[in-house]
Short mmCIF file of C-alpha atoms in Angstrom, two decimals:
data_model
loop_
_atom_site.label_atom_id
_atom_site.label_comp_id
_atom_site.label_asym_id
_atom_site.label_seq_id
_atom_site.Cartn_x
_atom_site.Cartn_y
_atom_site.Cartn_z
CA UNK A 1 0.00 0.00 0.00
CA UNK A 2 0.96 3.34 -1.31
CA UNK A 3 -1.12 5.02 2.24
CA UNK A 4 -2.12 8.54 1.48
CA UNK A 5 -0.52 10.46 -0.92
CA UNK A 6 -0.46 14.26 -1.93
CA UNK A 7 0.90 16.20 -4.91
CA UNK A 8 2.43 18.47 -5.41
CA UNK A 9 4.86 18.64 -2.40
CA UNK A 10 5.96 22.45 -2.66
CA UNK A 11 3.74 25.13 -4.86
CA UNK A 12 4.22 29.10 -4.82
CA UNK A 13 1.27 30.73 -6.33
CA UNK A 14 0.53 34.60 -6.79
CA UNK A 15 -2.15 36.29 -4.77
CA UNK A 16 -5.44 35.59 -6.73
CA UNK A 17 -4.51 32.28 -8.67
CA UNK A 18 -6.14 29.00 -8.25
CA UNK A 19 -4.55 25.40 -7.56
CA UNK A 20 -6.16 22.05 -6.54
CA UNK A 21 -4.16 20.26 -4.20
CA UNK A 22 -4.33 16.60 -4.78
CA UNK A 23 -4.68 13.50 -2.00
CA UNK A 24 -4.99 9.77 -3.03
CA UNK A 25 -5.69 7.07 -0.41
CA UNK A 26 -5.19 3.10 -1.56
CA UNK A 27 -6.56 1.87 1.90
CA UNK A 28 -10.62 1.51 1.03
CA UNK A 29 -10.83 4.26 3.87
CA UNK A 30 -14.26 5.92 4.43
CA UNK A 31 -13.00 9.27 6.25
CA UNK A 32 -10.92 11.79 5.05
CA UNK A 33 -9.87 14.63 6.09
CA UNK A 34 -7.95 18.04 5.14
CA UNK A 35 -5.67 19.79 7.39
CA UNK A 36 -3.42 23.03 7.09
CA UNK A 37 -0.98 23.84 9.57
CA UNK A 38 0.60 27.25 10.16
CA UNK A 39 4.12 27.75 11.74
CA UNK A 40 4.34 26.45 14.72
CA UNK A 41 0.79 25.61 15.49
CA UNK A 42 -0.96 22.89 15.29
CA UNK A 43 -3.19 20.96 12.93
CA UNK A 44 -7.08 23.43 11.77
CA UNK A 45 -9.46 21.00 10.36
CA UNK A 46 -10.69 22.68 7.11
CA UNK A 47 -13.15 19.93 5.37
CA UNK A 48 -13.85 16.26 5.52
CA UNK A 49 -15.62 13.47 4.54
CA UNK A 50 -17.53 10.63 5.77
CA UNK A 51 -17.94 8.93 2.21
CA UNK A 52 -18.28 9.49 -1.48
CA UNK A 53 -20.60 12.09 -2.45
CA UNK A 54 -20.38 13.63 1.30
CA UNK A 55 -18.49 16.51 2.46
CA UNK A 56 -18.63 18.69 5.55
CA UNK A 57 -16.99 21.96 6.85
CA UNK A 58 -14.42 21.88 9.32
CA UNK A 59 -12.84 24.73 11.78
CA UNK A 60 -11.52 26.91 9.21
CA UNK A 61 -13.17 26.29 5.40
CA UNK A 62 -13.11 29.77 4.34
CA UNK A 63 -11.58 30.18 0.78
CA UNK A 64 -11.62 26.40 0.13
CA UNK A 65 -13.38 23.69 -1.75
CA UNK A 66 -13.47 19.66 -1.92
CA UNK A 67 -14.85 17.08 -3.95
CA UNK A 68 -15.05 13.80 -3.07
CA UNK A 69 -16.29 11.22 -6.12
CA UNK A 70 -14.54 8.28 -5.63
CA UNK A 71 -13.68 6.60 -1.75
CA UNK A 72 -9.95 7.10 -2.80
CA UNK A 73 -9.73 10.88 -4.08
CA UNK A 74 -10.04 13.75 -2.00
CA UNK A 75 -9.08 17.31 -4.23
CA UNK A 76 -8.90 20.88 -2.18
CA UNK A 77 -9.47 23.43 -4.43
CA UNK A 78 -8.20 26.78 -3.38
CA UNK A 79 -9.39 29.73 -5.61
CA UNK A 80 -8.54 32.91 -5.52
CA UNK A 81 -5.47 32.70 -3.45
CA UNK A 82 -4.40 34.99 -0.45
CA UNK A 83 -1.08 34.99 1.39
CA UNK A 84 -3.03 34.04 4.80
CA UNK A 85 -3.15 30.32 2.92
CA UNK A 86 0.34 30.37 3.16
CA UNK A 87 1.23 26.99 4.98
CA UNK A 88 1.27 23.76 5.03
CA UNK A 89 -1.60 21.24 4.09
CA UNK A 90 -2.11 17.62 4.95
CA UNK A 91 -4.31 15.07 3.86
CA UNK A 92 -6.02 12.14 6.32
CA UNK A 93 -8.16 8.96 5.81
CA UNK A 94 -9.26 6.80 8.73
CA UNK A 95 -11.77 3.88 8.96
CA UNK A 96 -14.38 3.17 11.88
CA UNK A 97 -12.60 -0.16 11.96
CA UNK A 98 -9.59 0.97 12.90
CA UNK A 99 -10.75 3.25 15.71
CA UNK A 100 -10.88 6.16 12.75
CA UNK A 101 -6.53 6.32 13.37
CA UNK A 102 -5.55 9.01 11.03
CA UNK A 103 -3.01 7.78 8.27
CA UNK A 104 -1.50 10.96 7.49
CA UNK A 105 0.27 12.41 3.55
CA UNK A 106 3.67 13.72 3.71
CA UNK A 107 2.36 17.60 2.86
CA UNK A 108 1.82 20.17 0.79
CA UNK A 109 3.97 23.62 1.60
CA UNK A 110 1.62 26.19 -0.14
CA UNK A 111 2.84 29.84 -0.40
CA UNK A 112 1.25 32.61 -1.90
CA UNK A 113 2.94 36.14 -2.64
CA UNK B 1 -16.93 20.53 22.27
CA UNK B 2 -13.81 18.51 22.37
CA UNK B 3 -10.96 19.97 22.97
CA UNK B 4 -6.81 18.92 23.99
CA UNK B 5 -4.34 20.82 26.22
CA UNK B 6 -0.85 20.39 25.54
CA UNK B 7 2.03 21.70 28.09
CA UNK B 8 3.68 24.63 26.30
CA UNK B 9 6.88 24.36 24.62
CA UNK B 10 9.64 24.30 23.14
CA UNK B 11 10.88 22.12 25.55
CA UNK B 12 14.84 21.41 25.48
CA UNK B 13 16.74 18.23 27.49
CA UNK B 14 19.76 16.43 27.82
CA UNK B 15 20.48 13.07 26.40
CA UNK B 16 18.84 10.44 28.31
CA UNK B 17 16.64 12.70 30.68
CA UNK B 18 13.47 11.93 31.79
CA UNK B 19 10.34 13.11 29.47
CA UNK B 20 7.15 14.24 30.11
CA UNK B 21 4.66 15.80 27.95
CA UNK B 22 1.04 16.46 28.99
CA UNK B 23 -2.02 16.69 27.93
CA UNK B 24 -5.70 16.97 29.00
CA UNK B 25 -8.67 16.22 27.05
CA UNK B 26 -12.28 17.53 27.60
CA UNK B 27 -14.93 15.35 25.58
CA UNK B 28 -17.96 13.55 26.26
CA UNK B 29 -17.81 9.77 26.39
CA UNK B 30 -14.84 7.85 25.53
CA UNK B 31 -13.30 9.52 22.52
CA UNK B 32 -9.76 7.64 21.35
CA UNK B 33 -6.68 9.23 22.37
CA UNK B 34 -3.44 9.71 20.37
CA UNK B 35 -0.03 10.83 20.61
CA UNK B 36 1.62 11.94 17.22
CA UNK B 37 5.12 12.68 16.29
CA UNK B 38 6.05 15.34 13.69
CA UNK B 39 10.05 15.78 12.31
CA UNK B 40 10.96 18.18 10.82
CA UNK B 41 9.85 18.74 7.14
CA UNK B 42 7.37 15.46 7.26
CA UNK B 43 3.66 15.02 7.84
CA UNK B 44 2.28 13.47 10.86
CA UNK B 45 3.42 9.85 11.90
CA UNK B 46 1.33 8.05 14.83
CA UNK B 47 3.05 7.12 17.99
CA UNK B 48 0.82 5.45 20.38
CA UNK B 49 -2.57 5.70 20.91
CA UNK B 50 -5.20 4.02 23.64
CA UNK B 51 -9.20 3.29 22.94
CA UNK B 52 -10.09 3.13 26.52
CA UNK B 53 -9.94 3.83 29.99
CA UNK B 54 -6.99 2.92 31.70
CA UNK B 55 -5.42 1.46 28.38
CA UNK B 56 -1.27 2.17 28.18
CA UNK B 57 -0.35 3.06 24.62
CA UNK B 58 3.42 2.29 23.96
CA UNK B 59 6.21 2.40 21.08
CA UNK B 60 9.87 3.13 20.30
CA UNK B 61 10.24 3.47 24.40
CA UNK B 62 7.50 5.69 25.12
CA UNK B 63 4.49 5.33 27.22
CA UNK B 64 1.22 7.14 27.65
CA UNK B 65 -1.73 5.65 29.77
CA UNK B 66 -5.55 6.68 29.12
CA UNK B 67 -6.92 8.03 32.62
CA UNK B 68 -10.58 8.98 32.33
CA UNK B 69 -10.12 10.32 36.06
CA UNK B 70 -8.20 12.88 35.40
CA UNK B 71 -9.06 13.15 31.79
CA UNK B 72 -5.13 12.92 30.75
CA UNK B 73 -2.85 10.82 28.40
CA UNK B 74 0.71 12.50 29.67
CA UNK B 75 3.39 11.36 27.00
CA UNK B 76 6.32 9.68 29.03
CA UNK B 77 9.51 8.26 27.79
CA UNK B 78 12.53 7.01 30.39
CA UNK B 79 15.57 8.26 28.16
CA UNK B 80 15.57 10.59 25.69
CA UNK B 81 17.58 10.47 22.71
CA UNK B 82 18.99 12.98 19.80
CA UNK B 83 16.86 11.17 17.59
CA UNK B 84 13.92 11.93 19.51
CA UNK B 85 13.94 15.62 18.72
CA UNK B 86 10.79 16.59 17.17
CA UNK B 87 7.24 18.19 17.28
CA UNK B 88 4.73 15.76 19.38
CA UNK B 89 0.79 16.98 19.27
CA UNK B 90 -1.69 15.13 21.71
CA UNK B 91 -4.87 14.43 19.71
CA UNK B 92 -8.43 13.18 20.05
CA UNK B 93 -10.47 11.11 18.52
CA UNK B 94 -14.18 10.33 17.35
CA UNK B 95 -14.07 10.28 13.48
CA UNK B 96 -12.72 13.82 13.03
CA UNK B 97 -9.62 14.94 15.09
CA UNK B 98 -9.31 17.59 17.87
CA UNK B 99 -5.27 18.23 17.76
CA UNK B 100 -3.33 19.79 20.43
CA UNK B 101 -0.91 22.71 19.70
CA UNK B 102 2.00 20.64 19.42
CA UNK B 103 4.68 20.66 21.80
CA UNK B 104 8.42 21.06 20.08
CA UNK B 105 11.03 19.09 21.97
CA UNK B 106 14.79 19.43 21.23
CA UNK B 107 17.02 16.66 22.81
CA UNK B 108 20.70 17.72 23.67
CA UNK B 109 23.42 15.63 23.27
#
C-alpha cells in the first residue's frame, strides 16, 4: 500500500490564482480529512468526509473547496489565493474499523505572494 | 466541544533525561486518544494511541496511559535520545480529530 498520498509537495502561487491540491488514499478508507498547519501551530481541520458524495466543513473552510467522487480521491481546491493560505496542508483517511486512526500524507507547503 | 491541552513548549533536554509531555482532554464519552510525532519537514506519523480507559499506549520506548479520572494521556519516555527531537501533538479522537498545539522538543546531546 501506497497510504495517502499528496501532490504536489511544494507550490508558490501569486495572490489571486487557483490550484487544486491533490490526496490519493489506496486503503478503502471511508473518512478523510484536510488539514493546514501554520508555523508552529498545530493541525485546523478545514473539510472532511464521511464517504463518497459527502463533504462537511471543518474549523476553518473559508476560501476552500473539496470534492469527493470516488472513496480514494479527496481534491482541495483553493481559488482565488491569499497569502493568509500560506502553509502547510495535509491530507487524512481513517476507517471506523480501525478506531478512525488518522493515516497521514507527507504535505503540501503552499505559499502565496 | 472537544478539545486537547498540551504543556507549552519548546521544551529542550539532555540526552537520556526523563520526558514528560502532557495533555488533557475535555470530551464527552470515551473519545480515542493519540499521541503523534512530527520531524521536521514530514507530515504526521502516529506514535501510540489508547481506545479506553486505563489502556497504556506504547512504542519506540515511550508510554502514555488513558486516565478517564483525570481526563489525561501524559506522553512519558525514560531516556531521551537525539533522535527523539521533534514536534509531538496530543490528539483526540471520534471520526474527526481535535489536535493539540504541538509541543516542540529538542534533545541535547
Amino acid at each position: 500500500n501506497a497510504g495517502v498520498t499528496q501532490t504536489p509537495k511544494f507550490r508558490i502561487l501569486k495572490i489571486g490564482q487557483s490550484m487544486t491540491l491533490q490526496c490519493t488514499q489506496d486503503m478503502n478508507h471511508n473518512y478523510m480529512y484536510w488539514y493546514r498547519q501554520d508555523p508552529g501551530m498545530g493541525l485546523k481541520l478545514i473539510y472532511y468526509s464521511v464517504g463518497a458524495g459527502i463533504t462537511d466543513k471543518g474549523e476553518v473552510p473559508n476560501g476552500y473547496n473539496v470534492s469527493r467522487s470516488t472513496t480514494e480521491d479527496f481534491p482541495l481546491r483553493l481559488e482565488l489565493a491569499a497569502p493568509s493560505q500560506t502553509s502547510v496542508y495535509f491530507c487524512a483517511s481513517s476507517s471506523r474499523q480501525e478506531a478512525y486512526e488518522q493515516y497521514f500524507g507527507p504535505g503540501t507547503r503552499l505559499t502565496v505572494t | 466541544g472537544d478539545s486537547v491541552t498540551q504543556m507549552e513548549g519548546p521544551v529542550t533536554l539532555s540526552e537520556e533525561a526523563f520526558l514528560t509531555i502532557n495533555c488533557t482532554y475535555t470530551a464527552t464519552g470515551y473519545p480515542s486518544l493519540f499521541w503523534y510525532v512530527q520531524y521536521p519537514g514530514e507530515g504526521l506519523q502516529l506514535l501510540l494511541k489508547a481506545t479506553k480507559a486505563d489502556d497504556k499506549g506504547s512504542n519506540k520506548g515511550f508510554e502514555a496511559t488513558y486516565r478517564k479520572e483525570t481526563t489525561s494521556f501524559h506522553l512519558e519516555k525514560g531516556s531521551v535520545q537525539v533522535s527523539d527531537s521533534a514536534v509531538y501533538f496530543c490528539a483526540l479522537r471520534r471520526f474527526e480529530s481535535t489536535f493539540g498545539d504541538g509541543t516542540t522538543l529538542t534533545v541535547k546531546p
